[in-house]
Coordinates of C-alpha atoms in Angstrom, one line a residue:
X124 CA -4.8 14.1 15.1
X125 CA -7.8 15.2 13.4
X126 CA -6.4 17.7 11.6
X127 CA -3.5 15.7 10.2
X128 CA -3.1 13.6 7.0
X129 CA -4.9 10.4 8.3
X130 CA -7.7 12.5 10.0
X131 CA -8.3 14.9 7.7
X132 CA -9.4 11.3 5.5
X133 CA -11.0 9.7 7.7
X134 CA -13.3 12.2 9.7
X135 CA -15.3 12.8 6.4
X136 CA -16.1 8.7 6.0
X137 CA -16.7 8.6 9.9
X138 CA -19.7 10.9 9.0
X139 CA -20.2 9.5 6.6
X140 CA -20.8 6.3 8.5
X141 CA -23.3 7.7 10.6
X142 CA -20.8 8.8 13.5
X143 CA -20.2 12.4 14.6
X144 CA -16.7 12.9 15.5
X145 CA -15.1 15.1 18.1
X146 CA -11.5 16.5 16.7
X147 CA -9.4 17.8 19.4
X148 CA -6.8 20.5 18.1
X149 CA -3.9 22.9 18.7
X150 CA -3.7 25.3 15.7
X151 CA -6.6 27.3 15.6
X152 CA -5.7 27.9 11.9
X153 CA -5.3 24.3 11.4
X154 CA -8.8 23.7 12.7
X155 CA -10.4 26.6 11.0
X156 CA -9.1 25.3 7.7
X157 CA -10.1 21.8 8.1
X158 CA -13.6 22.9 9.3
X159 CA -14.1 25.2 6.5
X160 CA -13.4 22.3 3.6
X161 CA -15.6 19.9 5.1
X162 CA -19.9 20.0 3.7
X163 CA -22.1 21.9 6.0
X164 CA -23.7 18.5 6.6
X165 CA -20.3 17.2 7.7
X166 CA -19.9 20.1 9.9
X167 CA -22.7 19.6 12.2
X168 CA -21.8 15.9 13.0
X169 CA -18.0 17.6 13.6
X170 CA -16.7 19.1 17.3
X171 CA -13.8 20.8 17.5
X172 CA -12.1 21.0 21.4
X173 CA -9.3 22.7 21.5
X174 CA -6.9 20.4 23.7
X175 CA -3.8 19.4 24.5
X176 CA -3.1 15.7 24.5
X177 CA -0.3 15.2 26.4
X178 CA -1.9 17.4 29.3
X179 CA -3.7 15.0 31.8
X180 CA -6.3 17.7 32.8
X181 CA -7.0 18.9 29.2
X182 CA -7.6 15.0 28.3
X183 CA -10.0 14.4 31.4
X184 CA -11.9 17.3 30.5
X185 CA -11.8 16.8 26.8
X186 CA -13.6 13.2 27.4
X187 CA -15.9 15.0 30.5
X188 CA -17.6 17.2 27.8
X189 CA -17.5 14.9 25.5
X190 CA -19.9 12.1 27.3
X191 CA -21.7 15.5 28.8
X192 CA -22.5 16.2 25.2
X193 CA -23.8 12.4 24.0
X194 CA -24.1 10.7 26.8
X195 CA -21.9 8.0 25.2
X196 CA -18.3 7.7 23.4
X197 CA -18.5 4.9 21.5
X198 CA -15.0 4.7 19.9
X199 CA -11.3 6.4 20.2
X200 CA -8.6 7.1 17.6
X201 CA -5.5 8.3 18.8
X202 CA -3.6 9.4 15.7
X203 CA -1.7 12.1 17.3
X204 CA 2.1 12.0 16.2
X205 CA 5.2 13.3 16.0
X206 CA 8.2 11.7 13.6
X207 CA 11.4 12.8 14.9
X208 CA 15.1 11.2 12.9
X209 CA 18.5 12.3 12.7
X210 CA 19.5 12.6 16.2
X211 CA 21.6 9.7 17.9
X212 CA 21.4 8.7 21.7
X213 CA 24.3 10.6 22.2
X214 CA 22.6 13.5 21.1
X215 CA 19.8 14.0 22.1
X216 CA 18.7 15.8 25.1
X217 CA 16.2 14.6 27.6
X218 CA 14.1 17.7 26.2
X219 CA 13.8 16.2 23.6
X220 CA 13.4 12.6 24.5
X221 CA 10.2 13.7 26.6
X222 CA 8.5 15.4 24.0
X223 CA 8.9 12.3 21.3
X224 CA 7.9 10.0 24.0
X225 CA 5.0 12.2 24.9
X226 CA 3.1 13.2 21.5
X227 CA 3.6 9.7 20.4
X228 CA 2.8 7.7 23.6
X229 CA 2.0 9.6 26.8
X230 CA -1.4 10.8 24.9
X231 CA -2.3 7.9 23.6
X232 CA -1.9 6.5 27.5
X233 CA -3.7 9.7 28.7
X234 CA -6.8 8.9 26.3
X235 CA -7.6 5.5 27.1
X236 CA -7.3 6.1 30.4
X237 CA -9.9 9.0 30.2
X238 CA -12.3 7.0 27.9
X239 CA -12.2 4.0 29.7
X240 CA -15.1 5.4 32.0
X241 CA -17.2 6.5 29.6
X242 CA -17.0 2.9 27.9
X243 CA -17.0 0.4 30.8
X244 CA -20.4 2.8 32.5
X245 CA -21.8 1.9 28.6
X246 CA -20.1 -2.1 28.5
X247 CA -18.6 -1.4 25.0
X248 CA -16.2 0.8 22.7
X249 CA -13.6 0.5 20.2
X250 CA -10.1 2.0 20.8
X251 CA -7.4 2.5 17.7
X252 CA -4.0 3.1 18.7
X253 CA -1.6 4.2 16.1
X254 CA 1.7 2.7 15.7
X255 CA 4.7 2.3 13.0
X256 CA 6.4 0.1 11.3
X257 CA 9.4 2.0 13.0
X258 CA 8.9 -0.2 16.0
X259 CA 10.1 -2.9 14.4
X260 CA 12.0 -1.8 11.2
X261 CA 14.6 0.7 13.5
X262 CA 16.7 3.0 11.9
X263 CA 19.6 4.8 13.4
X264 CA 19.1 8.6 14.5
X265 CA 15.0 7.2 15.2
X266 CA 15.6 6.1 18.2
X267 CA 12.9 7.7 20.8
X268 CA 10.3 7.5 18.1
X269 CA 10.5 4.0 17.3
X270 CA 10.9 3.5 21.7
X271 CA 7.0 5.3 21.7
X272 CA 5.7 3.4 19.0
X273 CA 6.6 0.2 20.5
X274 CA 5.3 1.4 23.6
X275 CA 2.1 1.8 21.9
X276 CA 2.0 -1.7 21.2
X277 CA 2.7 -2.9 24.4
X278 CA 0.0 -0.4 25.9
X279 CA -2.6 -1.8 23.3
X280 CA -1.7 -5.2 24.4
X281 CA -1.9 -4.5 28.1
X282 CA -5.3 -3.0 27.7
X283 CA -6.2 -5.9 25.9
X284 CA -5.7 -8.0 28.8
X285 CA -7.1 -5.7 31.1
X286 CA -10.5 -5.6 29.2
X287 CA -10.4 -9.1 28.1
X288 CA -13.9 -9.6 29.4
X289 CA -15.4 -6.5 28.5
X290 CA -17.4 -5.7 25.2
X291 CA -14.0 -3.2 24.4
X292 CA -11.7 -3.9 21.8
X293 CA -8.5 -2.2 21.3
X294 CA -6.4 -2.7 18.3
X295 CA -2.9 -0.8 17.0
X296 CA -2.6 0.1 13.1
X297 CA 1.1 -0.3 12.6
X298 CA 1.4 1.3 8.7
X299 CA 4.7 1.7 6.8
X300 CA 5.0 5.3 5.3
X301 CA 1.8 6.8 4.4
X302 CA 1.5 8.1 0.7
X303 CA 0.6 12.2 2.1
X304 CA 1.8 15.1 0.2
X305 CA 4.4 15.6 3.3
X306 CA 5.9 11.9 3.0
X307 CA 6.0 12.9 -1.1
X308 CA 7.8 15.7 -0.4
X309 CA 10.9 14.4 1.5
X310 CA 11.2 11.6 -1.2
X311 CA 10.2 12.5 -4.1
X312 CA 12.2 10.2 -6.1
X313 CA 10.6 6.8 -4.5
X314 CA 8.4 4.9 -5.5
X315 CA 4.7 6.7 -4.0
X316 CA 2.7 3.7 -5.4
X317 CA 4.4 0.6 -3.1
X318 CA 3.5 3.1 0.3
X319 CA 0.6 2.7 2.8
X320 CA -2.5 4.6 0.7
X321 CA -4.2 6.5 3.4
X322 CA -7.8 5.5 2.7
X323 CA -6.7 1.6 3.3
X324 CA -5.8 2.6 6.7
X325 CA -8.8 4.9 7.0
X326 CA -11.4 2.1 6.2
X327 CA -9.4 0.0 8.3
X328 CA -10.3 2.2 11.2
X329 CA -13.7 2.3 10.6
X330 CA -14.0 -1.3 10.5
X331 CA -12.2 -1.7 13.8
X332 CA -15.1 1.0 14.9
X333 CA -18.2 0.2 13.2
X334 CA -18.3 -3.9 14.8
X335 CA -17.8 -5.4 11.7
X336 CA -14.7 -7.1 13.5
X337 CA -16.0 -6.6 17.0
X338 CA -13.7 -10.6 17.5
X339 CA -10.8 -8.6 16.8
X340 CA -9.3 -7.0 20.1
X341 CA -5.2 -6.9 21.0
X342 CA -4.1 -7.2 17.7
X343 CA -1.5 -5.1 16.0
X344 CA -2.5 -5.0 12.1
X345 CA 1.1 -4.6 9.7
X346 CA 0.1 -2.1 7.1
X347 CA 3.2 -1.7 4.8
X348 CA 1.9 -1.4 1.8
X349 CA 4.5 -3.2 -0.9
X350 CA 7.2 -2.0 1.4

């Protein structure tokens, strides 16, 4: 999800912060044009790996060069997503139903489980998953997307338990719609200013990272804005 809304935000403050970030991607155009807008400084703390996220081998080897590189990985944010609405139960085809459940939860299960031995060899890490307020606010035609992202809540609260007495902590933002020039677009006549603003969720993140709430591990933060 680097190269998305959320990540295109927050990868600049995580340099910012002193991290350098590893952004796997997809669209080599996508990636190029990211790259390219971010300071040269920026750009030699930033990795692109091209990858696919829902691929167990291309995950393991993502987080294999990735500790070859640093020798640690001190923190993973799985942003990757895909909304999908409109299409009832009834509808849709198992196609489909695979490829919501995958992007949205299958990669986010195919991460941890390929950081997790990078972090428990070090004793510590950070994980952010990335829900929605879909899981819990469900709306008809949304049904496979809001199933994921409830899924990742579960998975974020098993790993919790499964770490428990580790230095690890994994947490789940769970935002409302995200004020992006995409989510402006589709509703142009609501009201922008009562939405998630991306940089609360981005600092958010960082926090979760950086060990200023190192305490705060299985919890499932509501971001909804004024929603």
């Amino acid at each position: 999800g680097g190269t998305g809304h959320v990540g295109r935000r927050l990868i600049p403050k995580m340099i910012d912060s002193g991290w350098h970030v590893v952004a796997p991607w997809r669209s080599t155009g996508s990636w190029e044009d990211f790259y390219r807008s971010l300071s040269s400084d920026s750009q030699n703390a930033c990795t692109g790996i091209e990858a696919d996220l829902t691929n167990d081998s291309n995950v393991r080897s993502l987080m294999e060069n990735t500790y070859q590189r640093f020798d640690r990985i001190d923190a993973l944010i799985n942003l990757v997503g895909m909304f999908s609405f409109g299409t009832g139960i009834h509808e849709m085809t198992c196609d489909k139903w695979h490829a919501i459940l995958d992007v949205n939860l299958t990669s986010v299960f195919l991460c941890c489980k390929h950081v997790l031995p990078a972090m428990l060899g070090s004793g510590q890490g950070s994980i952010v998953n990335f829900s929605s307020k879909a899981a819990v606010d469900i709306q008809p035609g949304a049904a496979a997307y809001a199933v994921a992202k409830s899924g990742v809540i579960t998975l974020t609260e098993a790993l919790r338990e499964e770490l428990k007495n580790t230095d690890i902590t994994v947490n789940a933002i769970m935002p409302g719609i995200i004020n992006t020039e995409a989510t402006r677009r589709l509703m142009p006549k609501a009201n922008h200013s009562k939405w998630t603003q991306p940089d609360h969720i981005t600092d958010t993140i960082i926090s979760l990272c950086n060990g200023s709430l190192k305490n705060v591990s299985g919890s499932v933060l509501r971001m909804f804005g004024k929603m």
